[in-house]
Coordinates of C-alpha atoms and ligand atoms in Angstrom, one line a residue:
M289 CA -5.8 35.7 69.1
S290 CA -7.9 37.9 66.8
V291 CA -9.4 41.1 68.3
E292 CA -12.9 39.6 67.4
K293 CA -12.2 36.4 69.2
A294 CA -10.9 38.3 72.3
E295 CA -14.0 40.4 72.3
M296 CA -16.2 37.3 72.1
K297 CA -14.4 35.8 75.1
R298 CA -14.9 39.0 77.0
A299 CA -18.6 39.0 76.2
A300 CA -19.0 35.4 77.4
G301 CA -17.1 36.3 80.5
R302 CA -19.2 39.3 81.2
A303 CA -22.5 37.3 80.7
A304 CA -21.3 34.7 83.2
A305 CA -20.2 37.3 85.7
H306 CA -23.8 38.5 85.8
M307 CA -25.0 35.1 87.0
V308 CA -23.0 35.5 90.2
E309 CA -25.0 36.6 93.2
D310 CA -24.0 38.1 96.6
G311 CA -22.7 35.6 99.1
M312 CA -22.0 32.8 96.5
R313 CA -19.0 30.5 96.6
V314 CA -17.8 30.5 93.0
G315 CA -15.4 28.2 91.2
L316 CA -13.1 29.9 88.7
G317 CA -11.8 28.0 85.7
S318 CA -8.5 28.4 83.8
G319 CA -7.6 29.6 80.3
S320 CA -8.2 32.8 78.3
T321 CA -12.0 32.6 78.4
A322 CA -12.0 31.9 82.1
R323 CA -9.7 34.8 82.5
A324 CA -12.3 37.1 80.9
F325 CA -14.8 35.8 83.4
V326 CA -12.5 36.5 86.4
E327 CA -11.8 40.0 85.1
A328 CA -15.5 40.8 84.7
L329 CA -16.2 39.3 88.2
G330 CA -13.4 41.4 89.7
E331 CA -15.2 44.5 88.4
R332 CA -18.4 43.4 90.1
V333 CA -16.5 42.7 93.3
R334 CA -14.9 46.2 93.2
E335 CA -18.4 47.6 92.8
G336 CA -19.5 45.8 96.1
L337 CA -20.4 42.2 95.3
S338 CA -19.3 39.9 98.1
I339 CA -18.2 36.4 97.1
T340 CA -15.7 33.7 97.9
A341 CA -13.8 32.1 95.0
I342 CA -12.0 28.9 94.5
A343 CA -9.4 28.8 91.8
S344 CA -8.6 25.9 89.5
S345 CA -5.0 26.9 88.9
K346 CA -2.2 28.9 90.5
K347 CA -2.4 31.3 87.6
T348 CA -6.2 31.9 88.1
A349 CA -5.7 32.3 91.8
E350 CA -3.1 35.0 91.2
L351 CA -5.3 36.7 88.6
A352 CA -8.3 36.6 90.9
R353 CA -6.4 38.1 93.9
G354 CA -5.0 40.8 91.7
A355 CA -8.6 41.6 90.7
G356 CA -9.6 42.0 94.3
I357 CA -11.5 38.7 94.6
R358 CA -11.2 36.7 97.9
V359 CA -9.7 33.2 97.1
A360 CA -10.2 30.4 99.5
E361 CA -9.4 26.7 99.9
H362 CA -11.5 24.1 98.1
D363 CA -13.1 22.6 101.1
S364 CA -16.9 22.9 100.7
P365 CA -19.6 22.8 98.0
L366 CA -19.9 25.7 95.5
D367 CA -22.9 27.5 94.2
L368 CA -21.6 28.1 90.8
A369 CA -18.5 27.3 88.7
V370 CA -17.6 28.9 85.4
D371 CA -14.9 27.6 83.0
G372 CA -13.9 27.5 79.4
A373 CA -13.6 24.5 77.2
D374 CA -11.7 23.2 74.2
A375 CA -14.8 21.6 72.6
I376 CA -18.5 21.5 73.5
E377 CA -21.1 19.1 72.1
R378 CA -24.3 21.2 71.5
D379 CA -27.0 18.8 72.8
T380 CA -25.3 17.2 75.8
L381 CA -22.8 19.9 76.8
T382 CA -20.2 17.2 77.0
A383 CA -16.9 19.0 76.9
I384 CA -13.2 18.4 76.2
K385 CA -11.1 20.4 78.6
G386 CA -7.5 20.6 79.7
L387 CA -5.5 22.1 76.8
G388 CA -4.5 24.7 79.5
G389 CA -3.3 21.9 81.7
A390 CA -5.6 22.5 84.7
L391 CA -8.1 19.6 84.1
V392 CA -7.8 17.8 87.4
R393 CA -8.6 20.9 89.6
E394 CA -11.2 22.1 87.0
R395 CA -13.1 18.8 87.4
L396 CA -12.8 18.9 91.3
I397 CA -14.4 22.3 91.1
A398 CA -17.0 21.4 88.5
Q399 CA -18.1 18.4 90.5
A400 CA -18.6 20.4 93.6
A401 CA -20.8 23.0 92.0
V402 CA -24.6 23.1 92.0
S403 CA -24.3 24.7 88.6
F404 CA -21.4 24.3 86.2
V405 CA -21.4 26.8 83.4
L406 CA -19.2 26.6 80.3
I407 CA -18.2 29.8 78.5
A408 CA -16.7 29.8 75.0
D409 CA -16.6 31.5 71.6
D410 CA -18.6 29.7 68.9
S411 CA -15.5 28.0 67.4
K412 CA -15.7 25.6 70.4
L413 CA -19.2 24.4 69.7
F414 CA -19.8 21.2 67.7
D415 CA -22.9 19.2 66.8
R416 CA -21.1 16.0 67.9
L417 CA -17.9 15.9 70.0
S418 CA -16.3 13.7 67.3
D419 CA -16.6 16.6 64.9
S420 CA -13.9 18.3 66.9
Q421 CA -11.4 15.6 65.8
P422 CA -8.6 15.5 64.9
A423 CA -7.9 19.0 66.0
V424 CA -8.8 18.7 69.7
P425 CA -7.0 15.9 71.6
I426 CA -8.2 14.5 74.9
P427 CA -5.7 15.7 77.6
V428 CA -4.8 13.0 80.1
E429 CA -3.0 13.9 83.3
I430 CA -0.7 11.1 84.5
L431 CA 1.8 10.5 87.3
P432 CA 5.4 10.9 86.3
F433 CA 6.3 7.6 87.9
G434 CA 6.2 4.8 85.3
W435 CA 4.8 7.3 82.7
K436 CA 6.1 5.3 79.7
L437 CA 4.0 2.3 80.7
T438 CA 1.0 4.5 81.2
H439 CA 1.7 5.9 77.7
Q440 CA 1.8 2.4 76.3
R441 CA -1.6 1.5 77.8
L442 CA -3.2 4.8 76.5
A443 CA -1.9 3.9 73.0
S444 CA -4.7 1.4 72.7
F445 CA -7.1 4.4 72.6
G446 CA -5.2 6.5 70.0
N447 CA -1.9 8.4 69.7
P448 CA -0.9 9.8 73.1
V449 CA 1.7 12.6 72.8
L450 CA 3.7 13.9 75.7
R451 CA 3.0 17.6 76.2
V452 CA 6.0 19.9 76.3
D453 CA 6.4 23.5 77.4
A454 CA 7.8 26.4 75.5
R455 CA 11.4 25.2 76.3
G456 CA 10.7 21.8 75.0
E457 CA 10.7 20.3 78.5
P458 CA 7.9 18.0 79.7
F459 CA 4.9 20.1 80.8
C460 CA 4.4 20.0 84.5
S461 CA 0.9 20.5 85.9
D462 CA 0.1 22.5 89.1
N463 CA -0.1 19.0 90.7
G464 CA 3.5 18.0 89.6
N465 CA 2.2 15.6 86.9
L466 CA 2.7 15.1 83.2
I467 CA 0.1 15.4 80.4
L468 CA -0.4 13.2 77.5
D469 CA -2.6 14.6 74.7
L470 CA -4.5 11.7 73.2
Y471 CA -5.1 12.2 69.5
G472 CA -7.3 10.1 67.2
C473 CA -9.3 8.6 70.0
D474 CA -12.5 6.9 68.7
Y475 CA -15.0 7.7 71.4
G476 CA -18.2 6.5 70.0
S477 CA -19.4 6.1 73.6
P478 CA -17.6 8.8 75.6
D479 CA -18.8 7.4 78.9
D480 CA -17.2 4.0 78.1
V481 CA -13.9 5.6 76.9
A482 CA -13.8 7.9 79.9
A483 CA -14.3 5.1 82.4
R484 CA -11.7 2.9 80.7
I485 CA -9.1 5.7 80.5
K486 CA -9.7 6.6 84.2
A487 CA -9.2 2.9 85.2
I488 CA -5.6 2.8 84.0
S489 CA -3.2 3.0 86.9
G490 CA -1.1 6.1 86.5
V491 CA -3.9 8.1 85.1
V492 CA -4.9 10.9 87.4
D493 CA -7.7 12.2 85.2
H494 CA -8.8 13.0 81.7
G495 CA -10.3 16.0 79.9
L496 CA -13.7 14.4 79.0
F497 CA -16.2 16.3 81.1
L498 CA -19.4 14.3 80.9
H499 CA -22.8 15.1 82.6
L500 CA -21.3 18.1 84.4
A501 CA -22.3 21.3 82.6
T502 CA -25.9 22.5 82.8
V503 CA -25.5 25.6 80.7
A504 CA -23.1 26.9 78.1
I505 CA -22.8 30.6 77.3
I506 CA -21.6 30.9 73.7
A507 CA -20.4 34.1 72.1
S508 CA -20.5 34.6 68.4
P509 CA -20.1 37.7 66.2
L510 CA -24.0 38.0 66.4
G511 CA -24.0 38.1 70.2
I512 CA -24.5 35.8 73.2
S513 CA -26.6 32.6 73.3
T514 CA -27.3 30.4 76.3
I515 CA -27.6 26.7 75.6
K516 CA -29.0 24.3 78.2
V517 CA -28.5 20.5 78.2
G518 CA -30.8 19.0 75.5
G519 CA -30.3 22.0 73.2
A520 CA -32.9 24.4 74.8
R521 CA -32.1 28.1 74.5
Ligands
5RP89 C1 -7.7 24.7 80.9 C2 -8.9 24.5 80.1 C3 -9.5 25.7 79.4 O1 -10.7 26.0 79.9 C4 -9.6 25.4 77.9 O2 -8.3 25.0 77.5 C5 -10.0 26.6 77.1 O3 -9.1 27.6 77.1 P1 -9.3 28.9 76.4 O4 -10.4 29.6 77.0 O5 -8.0 29.7 76.5 O6 -9.5 28.6 74.9 O7 -9.6 23.5 80.1 O8 -7.3 23.4 81.4

């Protein structure tokens, strides 16, 4: 990652950390931009902010605890959740998430939050989600049981590729599942595609995050901009 991109992620993380208020229950995303948020939030906690956090992955939970943030079970609604994204559509704030492999817990957290905020550098922002193709696949978390059949069913949407880890072994999510990265999906109507993918037995969840984010904090070399659903700034 370039120094400039790392600084943009830190700037987005810091801006989101300033949205957190005393006493909040806060959802923590996963990935490098979410990490920048957790680090900035940790600084605020060490300065006296009192919050309870819910982490979307084991890695984020470990990072948060290390930063001095209290991490609890996900058992009640959240005031705010902050997470990164792989692609964000400017007007709708529809997002593709899950290249970090934490999409199931990330959605459980986003859905529980009164306000779900996306943070990203400007390379993730697209006028239309389809402009992010073919670079950004839709990650789909699936059960290991019968996975080849699930793969076959997903092939009617595009080209599903089994994700592997650094050793070339099938990637295993925090939930013990596999991930298929779906390339070349024609999702003219994302709601329809999302519902049809979710309806396949064996699919646990997919990375299309629709109607969830209310705000996106986008960092560019020129600074931070805040985008609301509908494109308002
Ligand atoms: C993890 C995610 C991440 O938020 C997404 O992949 C963005 O990661 P990064 O901030 O490292 O680019 O969805 O499941």
